[in-house]
């Protein structure tokens, strides 16, 4: 399971919380990753949330740099363990929910300390070429999976399906729970015909997906 997210997004924060709850409840072994996705849409969505004029190029560039550093910092935190990495991500997102502000080194350090990271190691990793390379690999993975929006949930080895399934939006706990257990609600399948909200992954060799009869 892969959840592609905006590292500073409120909707993504809720989707992450829902998935963590579902994984904890499930009696099945579920492997999952939260992957920061940085696109023009990511920047635009944050600008809309902050009521910043979309034509303000100075603010757009500033936000793009903040989101990029936030994504790198999430990767750097992950190097110290998946749980700590997820905790770091949730911390910075919650900070923006409670009091929207700029993403800066002070917030990154606060998150690192709160999540009990090795701060010296974190500071080194957040600026390293290796971290940047790992981030770029995540963006390439998103491209291979045809992921352009966030939050987007991609699942493999799903009961009843022979292929990977991608769901954009992920804004309903009940729908997420049904999907994870292989029970795709019919109304969501019907939306696929008009909105492409639920779709089989493309460019996957030897995979077929009987989503719509």
Short mmCIF file of C-alpha atoms in Angstrom, two decimals:
data_model
loop_
_atom_site.label_atom_id
_atom_site.label_comp_id
_atom_site.label_asym_id
_atom_site.label_seq_id
_atom_site.Cartn_x
_atom_site.Cartn_y
_atom_site.Cartn_z
CA UNK A 1 0.00 0.00 0.00
CA UNK A 2 1.31 3.42 -1.00
CA UNK A 3 -0.26 6.72 0.04
CA UNK A 4 1.03 9.66 -1.98
CA UNK A 5 0.59 12.80 0.09
CA UNK A 6 1.15 16.51 0.38
CA UNK A 7 3.68 16.80 3.23
CA UNK A 8 1.86 19.88 4.55
CA UNK A 9 -1.71 18.94 3.58
CA UNK A 10 -4.72 18.78 5.93
CA UNK A 11 -6.69 16.26 3.85
CA UNK A 12 -3.61 14.06 3.56
CA UNK A 13 -3.14 14.26 7.33
CA UNK A 14 -6.62 12.83 7.88
CA UNK A 15 -6.09 10.11 5.27
CA UNK A 16 -2.87 9.08 7.00
CA UNK A 17 -4.63 8.92 10.36
CA UNK A 18 -7.41 6.79 8.87
CA UNK A 19 -4.94 4.35 7.32
CA UNK A 20 -2.97 4.01 10.55
CA UNK A 21 -6.23 3.22 12.36
CA UNK A 22 -7.28 0.65 9.74
CA UNK A 23 -3.88 -1.05 9.75
CA UNK A 24 -3.95 -1.26 13.55
CA UNK A 25 -7.44 -2.82 13.45
CA UNK A 26 -6.72 -5.30 10.68
CA UNK A 27 -5.81 -8.91 11.43
CA UNK A 28 -3.88 -9.02 8.15
CA UNK A 29 -0.30 -8.00 7.57
CA UNK A 30 -0.43 -4.74 5.63
CA UNK A 31 2.75 -3.12 4.37
CA UNK A 32 2.35 0.58 3.70
CA UNK A 33 4.32 3.71 2.90
CA UNK A 34 3.50 7.40 3.02
CA UNK A 35 5.24 9.10 0.10
CA UNK A 36 5.47 12.89 -0.30
CA UNK A 37 4.39 13.96 -3.78
CA UNK A 38 5.51 17.37 -5.01
CA UNK A 39 3.86 18.74 -8.14
CA UNK A 40 2.47 22.06 -9.36
CA UNK A 41 -0.88 20.89 -7.97
CA UNK A 42 0.72 20.48 -4.54
CA UNK A 43 1.84 24.09 -4.49
CA UNK A 44 -1.47 25.35 -5.87
CA UNK A 45 -3.48 23.47 -3.24
CA UNK A 46 -1.45 25.03 -0.41
CA UNK A 47 -1.85 28.49 -1.96
CA UNK A 48 -5.62 28.00 -2.07
CA UNK A 49 -5.66 26.85 1.55
CA UNK A 50 -3.74 29.96 2.59
CA UNK A 51 -5.84 32.21 0.34
CA UNK A 52 -2.77 33.35 -1.58
CA UNK A 53 -3.45 34.69 -5.09
CA UNK A 54 -2.48 31.97 -7.56
CA UNK A 55 -0.74 34.52 -9.75
CA UNK A 56 1.66 35.57 -7.00
CA UNK A 57 4.85 34.05 -8.40
CA UNK A 58 7.02 35.15 -5.47
CA UNK A 59 4.79 33.32 -2.99
CA UNK A 60 4.46 30.33 -5.32
CA UNK A 61 8.25 29.94 -5.53
CA UNK A 62 8.59 30.38 -1.77
CA UNK A 63 5.99 27.68 -1.10
CA UNK A 64 7.57 25.34 -3.62
CA UNK A 65 10.89 25.59 -1.74
CA UNK A 66 9.15 25.00 1.60
CA UNK A 67 7.29 21.94 0.33
CA UNK A 68 10.44 20.56 -1.24
CA UNK A 69 12.38 20.93 2.01
CA UNK A 70 9.49 19.43 3.98
CA UNK A 71 9.51 16.41 1.65
CA UNK A 72 13.30 16.02 2.03
CA UNK A 73 12.97 16.30 5.81
CA UNK A 74 10.35 13.55 5.86
CA UNK A 75 12.76 11.32 3.95
CA UNK A 76 15.59 12.21 6.34
CA UNK A 77 13.39 11.34 9.33
CA UNK A 78 12.48 8.00 7.75
CA UNK A 79 16.14 7.01 7.70
CA UNK A 80 15.87 6.73 11.48
CA UNK A 81 12.93 4.34 11.33
CA UNK A 82 9.47 4.14 9.75
CA UNK A 83 7.61 4.99 12.95
CA UNK A 84 9.76 8.04 13.60
CA UNK A 85 9.41 9.10 9.97
CA UNK A 86 5.61 8.86 10.12
CA UNK A 87 5.58 10.68 13.46
CA UNK A 88 7.66 13.50 11.95
CA UNK A 89 5.28 13.82 9.00
CA UNK A 90 2.20 13.92 11.22
CA UNK A 91 3.87 16.46 13.53
CA UNK A 92 4.59 19.01 10.82
CA UNK A 93 1.15 18.55 9.25
CA UNK A 94 -0.54 19.03 12.61
CA UNK A 95 1.51 22.18 13.16
CA UNK A 96 0.03 23.61 9.96
CA UNK A 97 -3.48 22.54 10.96
CA UNK A 98 -3.23 24.30 14.32
CA UNK A 99 -1.45 27.41 13.11
CA UNK A 100 -0.63 27.75 9.39
CA UNK A 101 2.81 29.23 9.03
CA UNK A 102 5.93 28.93 6.93
CA UNK A 103 7.86 25.69 6.95
CA UNK A 104 11.32 26.52 8.25
CA UNK A 105 14.27 25.03 10.09
CA UNK A 106 12.81 25.96 13.48
CA UNK A 107 9.72 23.84 12.83
CA UNK A 108 11.83 21.01 11.41
CA UNK A 109 14.02 21.01 14.53
CA UNK A 110 10.99 21.12 16.80
CA UNK A 111 9.53 18.10 15.00
CA UNK A 112 12.84 16.23 15.09
CA UNK A 113 13.19 16.72 18.85
CA UNK A 114 9.54 15.86 19.55
CA UNK A 115 9.89 12.62 17.56
CA UNK A 116 13.14 11.75 19.36
CA UNK A 117 15.31 11.81 16.24
CA UNK A 118 19.06 12.01 16.39
CA UNK A 119 19.10 15.73 15.62
CA UNK A 120 22.70 15.90 14.35
CA UNK A 121 22.07 13.01 11.98
CA UNK A 122 18.79 14.57 10.85
CA UNK A 123 20.42 17.92 10.11
CA UNK A 124 23.06 16.21 8.03
CA UNK A 125 20.64 13.96 6.16
CA UNK A 126 18.14 16.72 5.31
CA UNK A 127 20.79 18.41 3.15
CA UNK A 128 22.43 15.32 1.65
CA UNK A 129 22.51 14.29 -2.00
CA UNK A 130 21.40 10.79 -0.98
CA UNK A 131 18.16 12.18 0.52
CA UNK A 132 17.52 14.18 -2.64
CA UNK A 133 18.12 11.05 -4.71
CA UNK A 134 15.63 9.08 -2.59
CA UNK A 135 13.07 11.86 -3.02
CA UNK A 136 13.53 11.83 -6.80
CA UNK A 137 13.02 8.07 -6.83
CA UNK A 138 9.68 8.58 -5.07
CA UNK A 139 8.62 11.08 -7.72
CA UNK A 140 9.59 8.58 -10.43
CA UNK A 141 7.53 5.91 -8.67
CA UNK A 142 4.54 8.25 -8.68
CA UNK A 143 5.03 8.86 -12.40
CA UNK A 144 5.18 5.11 -13.14
CA UNK A 145 1.95 4.64 -11.22
CA UNK A 146 0.31 7.59 -13.01
CA UNK A 147 -0.24 9.40 -9.72
CA UNK A 148 -0.76 13.14 -10.14
CA UNK A 149 -3.07 14.06 -7.25
CA UNK A 150 -2.89 13.73 -3.51
CA UNK A 151 -3.89 12.00 -1.44
CA UNK A 152 -3.82 8.97 -3.75
CA UNK A 153 -3.86 5.46 -2.33
CA UNK A 154 -2.33 2.67 -4.41
CA UNK A 155 -2.93 -0.92 -3.35
CA UNK A 156 -1.50 -4.21 -4.58
CA UNK A 157 -2.49 -7.80 -3.78
CA UNK A 158 -6.03 -6.65 -3.09
CA UNK A 159 -8.67 -9.34 -2.64
CA UNK A 160 -10.72 -9.77 -5.81
CA UNK A 161 -8.36 -7.82 -8.08
CA UNK A 162 -5.56 -9.00 -10.33
CA UNK A 163 -3.87 -5.62 -10.51
CA UNK A 164 -2.94 -2.56 -8.54
CA UNK A 165 -5.81 -0.21 -7.75
CA UNK A 166 -5.45 3.54 -7.25
CA UNK A 167 -7.97 5.67 -5.38
CA UNK A 168 -7.76 9.46 -5.37
CA UNK A 169 -9.33 11.61 -2.69
CA UNK A 170 -9.30 9.04 0.13
CA UNK A 171 -11.60 11.32 2.14
CA UNK A 172 -13.94 8.65 3.53
CA UNK A 173 -12.94 6.29 6.33
CA UNK A 174 -15.72 3.82 5.45
CA UNK A 175 -14.71 3.70 1.79
CA UNK A 176 -11.05 3.21 2.70
CA UNK A 177 -11.99 0.37 5.04
CA UNK A 178 -14.05 -1.33 2.33
CA UNK A 179 -11.32 -0.98 -0.27
CA UNK A 180 -8.60 -2.34 2.00
CA UNK A 181 -10.76 -5.43 2.57
CA UNK A 182 -11.40 -5.85 -1.15
CA UNK A 183 -15.01 -4.68 -1.05
CA UNK A 184 -15.23 -1.89 -3.61
CA UNK A 185 -18.51 0.02 -3.09
CA UNK A 186 -20.60 -0.07 -6.26
CA UNK A 187 -21.20 3.68 -6.15
CA UNK A 188 -17.43 4.18 -6.31
CA UNK A 189 -17.18 1.90 -9.34
CA UNK A 190 -19.88 3.94 -11.02
CA UNK A 191 -17.94 7.12 -10.28
CA UNK A 192 -15.02 5.50 -12.11
CA UNK A 193 -17.03 5.70 -15.31
CA UNK A 194 -17.48 9.46 -15.06
CA UNK A 195 -14.75 10.82 -12.79
CA UNK A 196 -11.91 8.26 -13.04
CA UNK A 197 -11.73 8.35 -9.25
CA UNK A 198 -11.04 4.62 -9.00
CA UNK A 199 -8.89 3.17 -11.74
CA UNK A 200 -6.53 0.32 -12.56
CA UNK A 201 -2.88 1.24 -12.76
CA UNK A 202 -1.69 1.69 -16.31
CA UNK A 203 1.53 0.50 -17.91
CA UNK A 204 1.70 -2.57 -15.68
CA UNK A 205 2.73 -5.66 -17.64
CA UNK A 206 0.66 -8.86 -17.35
CA UNK A 207 -1.98 -7.19 -15.21
CA UNK A 208 -5.71 -7.06 -15.85
CA UNK A 209 -8.27 -5.43 -13.62
CA UNK A 210 -11.98 -6.34 -13.86
CA UNK A 211 -13.23 -3.12 -12.27
CA UNK A 212 -16.25 -2.51 -14.46
CA UNK A 213 -18.20 -5.24 -16.20
#
